């Protein structure tokens, strides 16, 4: 049986890898060479970085994180990404680095708005993207 992470003709993928406390991780090796749209629900952010690196044509990324590791960094780096939507539902403090020079649309939703520092950093990034 072929894994969904090795279907080379796939252009759109919608995955919910977090459900009722069951945590799934993506494999270390992925081959999605023409994937353009990816939607994920995950517990841990390491899977997001692996998927982005494995999708050289990715233009649209939506992901929800539920349990990022406290004090960790999430790196979103892609030259092809145009749309990014991030949903967070955690009280955990962690950082986000966004390196997406062609980003046209950014949507951020944090269900635990108590962490004003996280929001300020992200809003600063959006203004930098818009000024390019």
XYZ file of C-alpha atoms in Angstrom:
132
model
C 0.000 0.000 0.000
C 1.334 3.423 -0.963
C 1.618 6.007 1.817
C -0.262 9.264 1.276
C 3.078 11.043 1.771
C 4.463 9.486 -1.433
C 1.696 10.193 -3.953
C 3.669 12.261 -6.441
C 0.552 13.410 -8.344
C -1.142 14.926 -5.258
C -1.892 18.677 -5.538
C -4.098 19.209 -2.444
C -3.899 17.488 0.930
C -6.116 17.944 3.995
C -4.938 16.010 7.074
C -6.174 15.853 10.640
C -3.382 14.172 12.595
C -4.705 15.241 15.989
C -7.899 13.695 17.232
C -9.142 12.886 20.727
C -5.633 12.764 22.215
C -4.217 10.480 19.503
C -1.018 11.993 18.140
C 0.254 11.079 14.689
C 3.514 12.242 13.179
C 4.447 12.404 9.541
C 7.357 10.237 8.370
C 10.864 11.699 8.079
C 10.907 10.997 4.348
C 8.163 12.549 2.191
C 7.745 12.974 -1.563
C 5.019 15.436 -2.574
C 6.698 17.246 -5.478
C 3.645 19.059 -6.918
C 1.568 19.660 -3.777
C 0.266 23.250 -3.828
C -2.292 23.314 -1.000
C -1.855 21.743 2.437
C -4.185 21.855 5.423
C -3.084 20.229 8.700
C -4.262 19.702 12.245
C -1.317 18.557 14.349
C -0.205 18.146 17.910
C 3.478 18.919 17.367
C 5.043 21.450 15.028
C 8.038 19.359 13.880
C 5.734 17.737 11.314
C 4.941 21.134 9.768
C 8.608 21.841 9.061
C 9.128 18.384 7.512
C 6.111 18.787 5.238
C 7.084 22.284 4.076
C 10.585 21.117 3.145
C 9.092 18.225 1.164
C 6.704 20.344 -0.908
C 8.768 22.556 -3.233
C 5.689 24.044 -4.987
C 3.560 24.700 -1.876
C 1.558 27.929 -2.224
C -1.175 27.610 0.408
C -0.630 26.344 3.964
C -3.154 26.129 6.781
C -2.288 24.472 10.036
C -3.621 24.127 13.549
C -1.269 23.327 16.415
C -2.461 21.936 19.707
C 0.620 21.043 21.732
C 3.808 22.787 20.590
C 6.749 22.160 22.896
C 7.251 24.967 25.411
C 10.171 27.228 24.538
C 10.585 25.778 21.036
C 10.648 27.524 17.665
C 8.544 26.799 14.612
C 10.288 27.649 11.335
C 8.063 28.335 8.339
C 10.401 28.789 5.401
C 9.285 28.654 1.775
C 10.005 30.706 -1.334
C 6.760 29.580 -2.999
C 4.281 30.108 -0.131
C 1.664 32.790 -0.910
C -1.034 32.101 1.717
C -0.460 31.167 5.346
C -3.101 30.523 7.998
C -2.076 29.587 11.549
C -4.458 28.404 14.288
C -3.096 27.934 17.807
C -4.993 26.377 20.697
C -2.374 26.166 23.395
C -1.162 28.125 26.390
C 2.406 27.016 25.712
C 4.973 29.735 25.031
C 6.886 29.147 21.820
C 8.266 31.223 18.968
C 7.509 31.408 15.267
C 9.998 32.365 12.554
C 8.458 33.116 9.163
C 10.731 33.262 6.119
C 8.340 33.525 3.165
C 9.419 36.274 0.750
C 6.417 35.784 -1.589
C 3.719 35.721 1.099
C 0.584 37.622 0.009
C -1.911 36.627 2.712
C -1.354 35.868 6.419
C -4.089 34.895 8.882
C -3.320 34.225 12.547
C -5.747 32.971 15.219
C -4.640 32.333 18.794
C -7.300 30.922 21.111
C -5.183 31.891 24.151
C -4.714 35.609 23.546
C -3.085 36.077 26.972
C 0.345 35.968 25.346
C 0.612 39.489 23.899
C 4.314 39.063 23.069
C 3.548 36.286 20.597
C 0.959 38.450 18.848
C 3.252 41.516 18.658
C 6.018 39.515 17.066
C 3.695 38.076 14.444
C 2.097 41.437 13.656
C 5.590 42.877 13.175
C 6.320 40.168 10.640
C 3.144 40.905 8.714
C 4.020 44.607 8.408
C 7.476 43.665 7.135
C 5.954 41.351 4.526
C 3.493 44.032 3.423
C 6.231 46.650 3.065
C 8.283 44.569 0.595
